[in-house]
Amino acid sequence: MKGLGTKGWVAVAGLGPGDEGMVTAEVREALAQATDVVGYIPYVARVAPRPGLTLHPSDNRVEMDRAALALRMAADGKRVVVVSSGDPGVFAMASAVFEAAEAFAGDLPEIRILPGITAMLAAAAHAGAPLGHDFCAINLSDNMKPWELVEKRLRLAGEADFAMAFYNPRSASRPHQFARALDVLREVCGPDRLITFARAVTTPDERIVTVTLGEATPEMADMRTVVIVGNSATRRVGSWVYTPRRAG
Amino acid sequence: MKGLGTKGWVAVAGLGPGDEGMVTAEVREALAQATDVVGYIPYVARVAPRPGLTLHPSDNRVEMDRAALALRMAADGKRVVVVSSGDPGVFAMASAVFEAAEAFAGDLPEIRILPGITAMLAAAAHAGAPLGHDFCAINLSDNMKPWELVEKRLRLAGEADFAMAFYNPRSASRPHQFARALDVLREVCGPDRLITFARAVTTPDERIVTVTLGEATPEMADMRTVVIVGNSATRRVGSWVYTPRRAG
């Protein structure tokens, strides 16, 4: 990988949303040079096995263990790629690696973050251009923050008239929160605001549906869905949805 | 390009921030199949000339003419790539193409949006992981909206404790607005909040500087700079800056 020496290193790389056509050349190059790949099971499964490459798939919710393992192996001279889907800096492994770096005992290895196509931008592209004006990205999971903070951010984002992209909108362990999020959005943005459900973007299972907030139901989202809410000017043209560049 | 027929089409493609290693395979493939490339002069200059490919570079601020030209040529059977730097859906050509599509007389050609690595995510990657928690993206130019709306969004984003990324922070034609933005941010976020100036990211001129809002001056930004302001938990580890995953 460009700029990285022969000593051990950690590259935290984004594999994009799923389609191999959306992987960058620099991520491919890092994977080609790696001795070890670390990551959540389905993401490591996207890396082709080859002689000299050890795969270390791990379960969800062990991000800190995974980050610490990557740093330790790199400090021992390995060339380690930590894989995330999408972009590693957006609700993914980059922050976890820096959290582990703060706690690391010994000299830190070289660290490089390799960006990828994050899910909301792939979803926006396949839906049209709903994020074409000022926007925000919110992780709707309450694993890492109180739900009250999510609601506060939804209200302020609506007041700011941001378009909004939501990661992790809904899971089996918290089925009611997304219904509550839709209620808050209807209250702040009104029932006619457009909302796009983009599921499994760029994979064979891709399904993109745009409705109004008045028509939206919680079941339209699952953990493979990115949800995009337009701003007050977002509209349809043909089967597309887009947000004009001009506002106010 | 996958899924596009032999009839004319328009692909609105993101070239990423500058480094050819950050261009996706699907964008390369679209350029390989194109008969015509349309875009702002410096972006078209990134496309290698070849026999059978006509380049149509145009000046800044003629986005609608450019979009209409692309649709007309595609309706006439050409395979047209509209190039943007970064991602076409983030303050770039995708929305302009849909605005032109609304006004288009006749049958619309096939349109495809091909995402790219947008400047804020490349900047975040090279700075560390400052957008590792909920964040917003704001275009600070007042070409497309009143300045009062920019200030309102800065205040609400600060109140929401979003990390923030700013595109087009400062230009020669409006030198005072970014100074005003920094004043608003200091008022809302306090003087100790971290702010990163990422100039010409991934090019040979790349320069990344992180200071506090109290230390920040307007001259630290120009039109080639993406500015990232952390949230209340954003901190440094070594030469990196990152936002922890956990909040509240």
Coordinates of C-alpha atoms in Angstrom, one line a residue:
Chain A
M1 CA 0.0 0.0 0.0
K2 CA 1.3 3.4 -1.0
G3 CA 3.3 5.1 1.8
L4 CA 3.2 2.2 4.1
G5 CA 6.5 0.6 4.9
T6 CA 7.5 -3.1 5.3
K7 CA 7.0 -2.9 9.0
G8 CA 3.7 -3.9 10.5
W9 CA 0.7 -1.7 9.9
V10 CA -3.1 -1.5 10.4
A11 CA -5.3 -0.3 7.5
V12 CA -8.9 0.2 8.4
A13 CA -10.6 -0.2 5.1
G14 CA -14.1 0.4 3.8
L15 CA -15.4 -2.3 1.4
G16 CA -18.4 -0.2 0.3
P17 CA -22.0 -1.3 0.4
G18 CA -21.6 -4.7 -1.2
D19 CA -21.0 -4.4 -5.0
E20 CA -17.4 -5.2 -5.8
G21 CA -17.6 -2.4 -8.4
M22 CA -17.7 0.1 -5.6
V23 CA -14.5 -1.0 -3.9
T24 CA -11.6 1.5 -4.4
A25 CA -8.3 0.5 -5.9
E26 CA -6.4 1.5 -2.7
V27 CA -8.5 -0.9 -0.6
R28 CA -7.9 -3.7 -3.1
E29 CA -4.2 -2.9 -2.9
A30 CA -4.2 -3.0 0.9
L31 CA -5.9 -6.4 0.9
A32 CA -3.4 -7.7 -1.6
Q33 CA -0.5 -6.8 0.7
A34 CA -2.2 -7.9 3.9
T35 CA -1.1 -10.9 6.1
D36 CA -4.2 -10.7 8.3
V37 CA -7.8 -9.6 7.9
V38 CA -9.9 -8.8 10.9
G39 CA -13.6 -8.0 11.0
Y40 CA -17.2 -8.9 11.5
I41 CA -18.0 -12.3 10.0
P42 CA -20.0 -11.2 6.9
Y43 CA -17.5 -8.5 6.0
V44 CA -14.5 -10.9 6.3
A45 CA -16.4 -13.3 4.1
R46 CA -16.1 -10.7 1.3
V47 CA -12.3 -11.1 1.2
A48 CA -11.0 -13.9 -1.1
P49 CA -8.8 -16.4 0.8
R50 CA -5.2 -16.8 -0.5
P51 CA -2.0 -18.5 0.7
G52 CA -0.3 -16.2 3.2
L53 CA -3.5 -14.5 4.3
T54 CA -5.1 -15.3 7.7
L55 CA -8.7 -14.4 8.1
H56 CA -9.9 -13.5 11.6
P57 CA -13.7 -13.2 11.5
S58 CA -15.5 -12.3 14.7
D59 CA -19.0 -11.7 16.0
N60 CA -20.9 -8.4 16.2
R61 CA -20.4 -6.3 19.3
V62 CA -16.8 -7.2 19.9
E63 CA -15.4 -4.2 18.1
M64 CA -12.9 -3.3 20.9
D65 CA -11.4 -6.8 21.0
R66 CA -11.1 -6.8 17.3
A67 CA -9.4 -3.4 17.2
A68 CA -7.0 -4.4 20.0
L69 CA -6.1 -7.7 18.2
A70 CA -5.4 -5.7 15.0
L71 CA -3.1 -3.3 16.8
R72 CA -1.2 -6.2 18.6
M73 CA -0.7 -8.1 15.4
A74 CA 0.6 -5.0 13.6
A75 CA 2.9 -4.2 16.5
D76 CA 4.3 -7.7 16.0
G77 CA 5.1 -7.0 12.3
K78 CA 1.9 -8.2 10.6
R79 CA 0.1 -6.2 7.9
V80 CA -3.4 -6.1 9.1
V81 CA -6.5 -4.9 7.3
V82 CA -9.6 -4.2 9.5
V83 CA -12.6 -4.5 7.2
S84 CA -15.8 -2.5 7.6
S85 CA -18.7 -2.4 5.1
G86 CA -19.3 1.0 3.7
D87 CA -16.9 3.6 5.1
P88 CA -14.9 2.8 8.2
G89 CA -15.3 6.3 9.6
V90 CA -19.1 6.3 9.5
F91 CA -20.6 4.1 12.3
A92 CA -17.9 1.5 11.8
M93 CA -14.4 0.4 12.9
A94 CA -12.2 3.5 12.6
S95 CA -13.3 5.0 15.9
A96 CA -13.0 1.7 17.6
V97 CA -9.4 1.4 16.5
F98 CA -8.6 4.8 17.8
E99 CA -10.3 4.0 21.1
A100 CA -8.1 0.8 21.3
A101 CA -5.1 2.9 20.3
E102 CA -5.6 5.2 23.4
A103 CA -5.5 2.1 25.6
F104 CA -2.7 0.4 23.8
A105 CA 0.4 -0.6 25.8
G106 CA 3.6 -0.1 23.8
D107 CA 4.6 1.6 20.6
L108 CA 1.6 2.0 18.3
P109 CA 2.0 0.6 14.8
E110 CA 1.3 2.7 11.7
I111 CA -2.4 3.2 11.2
R112 CA -4.1 4.2 8.0
I113 CA -7.8 4.8 7.3
L114 CA -9.0 3.9 3.8
P115 CA -12.4 5.4 3.0
G116 CA -15.1 3.5 1.2
I117 CA -18.6 4.2 -0.3
T118 CA -20.8 4.6 2.8
A119 CA -24.3 3.1 2.7
M120 CA -26.2 6.4 2.7
L121 CA -24.3 7.6 -0.4
A122 CA -24.9 4.4 -2.3
A123 CA -28.5 4.5 -1.3
A124 CA -28.9 8.1 -2.3
A125 CA -27.3 7.4 -5.7
H126 CA -29.6 4.5 -6.4
A127 CA -32.7 6.5 -5.2
G128 CA -31.6 9.7 -7.1
A129 CA -30.1 12.6 -5.1
P130 CA -32.0 13.0 -1.9
L131 CA -28.9 14.2 0.0
G132 CA -28.2 17.0 -2.6
H133 CA -28.5 19.8 0.0
D134 CA -27.3 20.1 3.6
F135 CA -28.0 16.8 5.5
C136 CA -27.2 14.8 8.6
A137 CA -26.4 11.2 9.4
I138 CA -27.8 9.6 12.5
N139 CA -27.3 6.1 13.9
L140 CA -30.7 5.1 15.3
S141 CA -29.4 2.3 17.5
D142 CA -29.3 3.1 21.2
N143 CA -26.4 0.8 21.8
M144 CA -24.1 3.8 22.1
K145 CA -26.3 6.6 23.3
P146 CA -29.6 7.1 25.2
W147 CA -32.7 7.0 23.0
E148 CA -33.6 10.5 24.3
L149 CA -30.6 11.9 22.5
V150 CA -31.8 10.3 19.2
E151 CA -35.2 12.0 19.6
K152 CA -33.5 15.3 20.4
R153 CA -31.4 15.1 17.3
L154 CA -34.4 14.1 15.1
R155 CA -36.3 17.2 16.3
L156 CA -33.3 19.6 15.8
A157 CA -32.5 18.1 12.4
G158 CA -36.1 18.6 11.4
E159 CA -36.0 22.2 12.7
A160 CA -32.8 22.8 10.7
D161 CA -34.5 21.4 7.6
F162 CA -31.7 18.9 7.0
A163 CA -32.2 15.9 4.8
M164 CA -31.5 13.0 7.1
A165 CA -29.9 9.5 6.6
F166 CA -30.5 6.9 9.3
Y167 CA -28.2 3.9 9.9
N168 CA -29.4 0.9 11.9
P169 CA -33.0 2.0 11.9
R170 CA -34.5 -1.1 13.4
S171 CA -33.6 -4.5 14.9
A172 CA -35.4 -7.4 16.5
S173 CA -34.1 -6.3 19.9
R174 CA -35.7 -2.9 19.7
P175 CA -38.7 -3.1 17.4
H176 CA -40.6 -0.1 18.9
Q177 CA -38.0 2.6 18.6
F178 CA -38.3 3.1 14.9
A179 CA -42.0 3.5 15.2
R180 CA -41.4 6.2 17.7
A181 CA -38.8 7.9 15.4
L182 CA -41.4 8.0 12.6
D183 CA -43.9 9.6 15.0
V184 CA -41.4 12.3 15.9
L185 CA -40.6 12.9 12.2
R186 CA -44.2 13.2 11.3
E187 CA -44.7 15.7 14.1
V188 CA -41.7 17.8 13.0
C189 CA -41.8 17.4 9.2
G190 CA -45.4 16.8 8.5
P191 CA -47.1 13.8 6.7
D192 CA -46.2 14.8 3.2
R193 CA -42.4 14.7 3.6
L194 CA -40.7 12.0 1.4
I195 CA -39.0 9.1 3.0
T196 CA -36.9 6.5 1.2
F197 CA -36.3 2.9 2.4
A198 CA -33.2 1.5 0.7
R199 CA -32.6 -2.1 1.5
A200 CA -29.5 -4.2 0.7
V201 CA -28.2 -1.5 -1.7
T202 CA -26.1 -2.7 -4.6
T203 CA -26.7 -6.4 -3.7
P204 CA -29.0 -8.7 -5.6
D205 CA -31.6 -8.1 -2.9
E206 CA -31.7 -4.4 -3.4
R207 CA -35.1 -2.8 -3.0
I208 CA -35.7 1.0 -2.9
V209 CA -39.1 2.4 -2.0
T210 CA -40.1 6.0 -1.5
V211 CA -43.3 7.0 0.3
T212 CA -44.5 9.9 2.4
L213 CA -44.1 10.0 6.1
G214 CA -47.9 9.6 6.3
E215 CA -47.6 6.3 4.4
A216 CA -44.5 5.0 6.2
T217 CA -44.7 2.0 8.6
P218 CA -42.0 0.6 10.8
E219 CA -42.0 -2.7 9.0
M220 CA -40.6 -1.0 5.9
A221 CA -37.1 -1.0 7.6
D222 CA -34.9 -3.7 8.9
M223 CA -31.2 -3.9 9.8
R224 CA -30.2 -4.0 6.1
T225 CA -32.1 -0.8 5.4
V226 CA -30.7 2.7 5.1
V227 CA -33.5 5.3 5.6
I228 CA -33.4 8.7 4.0
V229 CA -35.8 11.5 4.8
G230 CA -35.8 14.5 2.5
N231 CA -35.9 18.1 3.4
S232 CA -38.9 20.4 2.8
A233 CA -38.0 20.8 -0.9
T234 CA -37.3 17.1 -1.7
R235 CA -39.4 15.9 -4.6
R236 CA -39.9 13.2 -7.2
V237 CA -39.0 13.3 -10.9
G238 CA -40.1 10.0 -12.6
S239 CA -39.1 7.1 -10.4
W240 CA -36.3 9.2 -8.8
V241 CA -36.3 11.3 -5.6
Y242 CA -34.0 14.3 -5.3
T243 CA -33.3 17.4 -3.2
P244 CA -32.8 20.6 -5.2
R245 CA -29.6 22.5 -4.7
R246 CA -31.3 25.7 -3.8
A247 CA -33.1 26.4 -0.5
G248 CA -34.8 29.3 1.3
Chain B
M1 CA -21.5 -0.3 -17.7
K2 CA -23.4 -3.0 -15.9
G3 CA -27.1 -2.8 -16.5
L4 CA -27.0 0.0 -19.1
G5 CA -28.0 -0.9 -22.6
T6 CA -26.6 0.2 -26.0
K7 CA -28.9 3.1 -26.2
G8 CA -27.8 6.5 -25.0
W9 CA -27.4 7.1 -21.3
V10 CA -26.2 9.6 -18.7
A11 CA -24.0 8.4 -15.8
V12 CA -23.3 11.0 -13.1
A13 CA -20.1 9.8 -11.7
G14 CA -18.0 10.7 -8.6
L15 CA -14.2 10.8 -9.3
G16 CA -13.4 10.9 -5.5
P17 CA -11.2 13.6 -3.9
G18 CA -8.3 13.5 -6.3
D19 CA -6.2 10.3 -5.7
E20 CA -6.8 7.8 -8.6
G21 CA -6.6 5.1 -6.0
M22 CA -9.9 6.3 -4.6
V23 CA -11.9 5.9 -7.9
T24 CA -14.3 3.0 -7.9
A25 CA -14.2 0.3 -10.6
E26 CA -17.7 1.1 -11.7
V27 CA -16.8 4.7 -12.4
R28 CA -13.7 3.6 -14.4
E29 CA -15.9 1.2 -16.4
A30 CA -18.4 4.0 -17.2
L31 CA -15.6 6.2 -18.4
A32 CA -14.3 3.4 -20.6
Q33 CA -17.7 3.0 -22.3
A34 CA -18.4 6.8 -22.7
T35 CA -18.6 8.7 -25.9
D36 CA -18.8 12.0 -24.1
V37 CA -17.6 13.4 -20.8
V38 CA -19.2 16.6 -19.4
G39 CA -18.1 18.6 -16.4
Y40 CA -16.3 21.4 -14.7
I41 CA -12.9 22.0 -16.3
P42 CA -10.6 20.6 -13.6
Y43 CA -12.7 17.5 -13.2
V44 CA -12.8 16.8 -17.0
A45 CA -9.0 17.3 -17.0
R46 CA -8.8 14.2 -14.8
V47 CA -10.2 12.0 -17.6
A48 CA -7.6 10.6 -20.0
P49 CA -8.3 11.5 -23.6
R50 CA -8.7 8.6 -26.1
P51 CA -10.0 8.1 -29.7
G52 CA -13.9 8.1 -29.7
L53 CA -14.2 10.2 -26.5
T54 CA -15.2 13.8 -26.7
L55 CA -14.5 16.0 -23.7
H56 CA -16.8 18.9 -22.9
P57 CA -15.2 20.9 -20.1
S58 CA -17.2 23.9 -18.9
D59 CA -16.8 26.7 -16.4
N60 CA -18.1 26.8 -12.9
R61 CA -21.7 28.0 -12.2
V62 CA -23.1 26.6 -15.5
E63 CA -24.3 23.4 -13.9
M64 CA -27.8 23.6 -15.4
D65 CA -26.4 24.1 -19.0
R66 CA -24.1 21.2 -18.5
A67 CA -26.8 18.9 -17.2
A68 CA -29.1 19.8 -20.0
L69 CA -26.4 19.2 -22.6
A70 CA -25.7 15.8 -21.1
L71 CA -29.4 14.8 -21.3
R72 CA -29.7 16.1 -24.8
M73 CA -26.7 14.2 -26.0
A74 CA -27.8 11.0 -24.3
A75 CA -31.3 11.3 -25.9
D76 CA -29.5 11.5 -29.2
G77 CA -27.8 8.1 -28.5
K78 CA -24.5 9.2 -26.8
R79 CA -23.1 7.5 -23.7
V80 CA -22.4 10.5 -21.5
V81 CA -20.6 10.6 -18.2
V82 CA -21.1 13.8 -16.1
V83 CA -18.1 14.0 -13.8
S84 CA -18.1 15.5 -10.3
S85 CA -15.2 15.4 -7.9
G86 CA -16.0 13.5 -4.7
D87 CA -19.5 12.1 -4.7
P88 CA -22.0 13.4 -7.3
G89 CA -24.9 13.4 -4.7
V90 CA -23.1 15.7 -2.2
F91 CA -23.1 19.3 -3.3
A92 CA -22.4 18.3 -6.8
M93 CA -24.0 17.4 -10.2
A94 CA -26.6 14.8 -9.4
S95 CA -29.2 17.2 -8.2
A96 CA -28.5 19.5 -11.1
V97 CA -29.1 16.6 -13.5
F98 CA -32.5 15.9 -11.9
E99 CA -33.4 19.6 -12.0
A100 CA -32.7 19.5 -15.7
A101 CA -34.6 16.2 -16.1
E102 CA -37.7 18.0 -14.7
A103 CA -37.5 20.6 -17.4
F104 CA -36.5 18.2 -20.2
A105 CA -38.6 18.2 -23.4
G106 CA -39.0 14.7 -24.8
D107 CA -38.3 11.2 -23.6
L108 CA -35.6 11.1 -20.8
P109 CA -32.6 8.9 -21.5
E110 CA -31.5 6.3 -18.9
I111 CA -29.9 8.0 -15.9
R112 CA -27.5 6.3 -13.4
I113 CA -25.8 7.9 -10.4
L114 CA -22.4 6.4 -9.6
P115 CA -21.2 7.3 -6.1
G116 CA -17.7 8.3 -5.2
I117 CA -15.6 9.0 -2.1
T118 CA -16.9 12.4 -1.0
A119 CA -14.4 15.0 0.3
M120 CA -15.5 14.9 3.9
L121 CA -15.0 11.2 4.2
A122 CA -11.5 11.3 2.6
A123 CA -10.7 14.2 4.9
A124 CA -12.0 12.4 8.0
A125 CA -10.0 9.3 7.0
H126 CA -6.8 11.2 6.7
A127 CA -7.4 13.1 10.0
G128 CA -8.5 10.0 11.9
A129 CA -12.2 9.4 12.6
P130 CA -13.8 12.8 13.5
L131 CA -17.2 11.8 12.0
G132 CA -17.4 8.5 13.9
H133 CA -20.7 9.5 15.6
D134 CA -23.8 11.3 14.3
F135 CA -22.8 14.2 12.1
C136 CA -24.0 16.7 9.5
A137 CA -22.7 18.1 6.3
I138 CA -23.3 21.8 5.4
N139 CA -22.3 23.8 2.3
L140 CA -21.2 27.1 3.7
S141 CA -21.6 28.9 0.3
D142 CA -24.5 31.3 0.1
N143 CA -24.9 30.8 -3.7
M144 CA -27.9 28.5 -3.1
K145 CA -29.4 29.7 0.2
P146 CA -29.5 32.8 2.4
W147 CA -26.6 33.2 4.8
E148 CA -29.2 33.4 7.7
L149 CA -30.1 29.7 7.0
V150 CA -26.4 28.7 7.3
E151 CA -26.2 30.4 10.7
K152 CA -29.4 28.8 11.8
R153 CA -28.2 25.3 10.8
L154 CA -24.8 25.9 12.6
R155 CA -26.6 26.8 15.8
L156 CA -29.0 23.8 15.6
A157 CA -26.2 21.4 14.7
G158 CA -24.2 22.6 17.7
E159 CA -27.3 22.2 19.9
A160 CA -27.7 18.6 18.6
D161 CA -24.0 18.0 19.3
F162 CA -23.4 16.8 15.8
A163 CA -19.9 16.6 14.5
M164 CA -20.0 18.8 11.4
A165 CA -18.3 18.8 8.0
F166 CA -18.3 22.1 5.9
Y167 CA -17.9 22.2 2.1
N168 CA -17.0 25.4 0.3
P169 CA -16.1 27.2 3.6
R170 CA -14.5 30.3 2.1
S171 CA -13.9 32.0 -1.2
A172 CA -12.5 35.3 -2.5
S173 CA -16.0 36.6 -3.3
R174 CA -17.2 36.2 0.3
P175 CA -14.2 36.4 2.7
H176 CA -16.1 37.5 5.8
Q177 CA -18.7 34.7 6.1
F178 CA -16.4 32.0 7.3
A179 CA -15.2 34.4 10.1
R180 CA -18.8 34.8 11.1
A181 CA -19.3 31.0 11.0
L182 CA -16.3 30.6 13.4
D183 CA -17.9 33.2 15.7
V184 CA -21.2 31.3 15.8
L185 CA -19.4 28.0 16.4
R186 CA -17.3 29.4 19.3
E187 CA -20.5 30.8 20.8
V188 CA -22.4 27.5 20.5
C189 CA -19.6 24.9 21.0
G190 CA -17.1 26.8 23.2
P191 CA -13.4 27.6 22.5
D192 CA -12.0 24.2 23.3
R193 CA -13.9 22.3 20.6
L194 CA -11.6 20.7 18.0
I195 CA -11.7 21.8 14.4
T196 CA -9.8 20.2 11.5
F197 CA -8.8 22.0 8.3
A198 CA -8.1 19.4 5.6
R199 CA -6.8 21.1 2.4
A200 CA -6.4 19.3 -1.0
V201 CA -7.0 15.9 0.6
T202 CA -5.3 13.0 -1.2
T203 CA -3.4 15.3 -3.6
P204 CA 0.4 16.2 -3.3
D205 CA -0.7 19.5 -1.7
E206 CA -2.6 17.7 1.2
R207 CA -2.3 19.6 4.5
I208 CA -4.3 18.6 7.6
V209 CA -4.3 20.8 10.7
T210 CA -6.3 20.4 13.8
V211 CA -6.7 23.2 16.3
T212 CA -9.3 24.4 18.8
L213 CA -12.1 26.8 17.9
G214 CA -10.3 29.3 20.1
E215 CA -7.2 29.0 17.9
A216 CA -8.9 28.8 14.5
T217 CA -8.7 31.8 12.1
P218 CA -10.6 32.3 8.8
E219 CA -7.3 32.2 6.8
M220 CA -6.9 28.5 7.7
A221 CA -9.5 27.6 5.1
D222 CA -9.8 28.3 1.3
M223 CA -12.0 26.7 -1.4
R224 CA -9.8 23.6 -1.5
T225 CA -10.4 23.0 2.2
V226 CA -13.0 20.7 3.9
V227 CA -13.5 21.8 7.5
I228 CA -14.6 19.3 10.2
V229 CA -15.7 20.3 13.7
G230 CA -15.9 17.6 16.3
N231 CA -18.7 17.0 18.7
S232 CA -18.3 17.5 22.5
A233 CA -16.5 14.2 22.9
T234 CA -14.0 14.5 20.0
R235 CA -10.4 14.1 21.1
R236 CA -6.9 13.5 20.0
V237 CA -4.8 10.4 20.1
G238 CA -1.3 11.0 18.9
S239 CA -1.5 13.0 15.7
W240 CA -5.0 11.7 15.0
V241 CA -8.4 13.2 15.9
Y242 CA -11.4 11.0 16.5
T243 CA -14.9 11.0 17.8
P244 CA -15.8 8.1 20.1
R245 CA -18.7 5.9 19.2
R246 CA -20.4 6.3 22.5
A247 CA -22.2 9.5 23.6
G248 CA -24.4 10.7 26.4

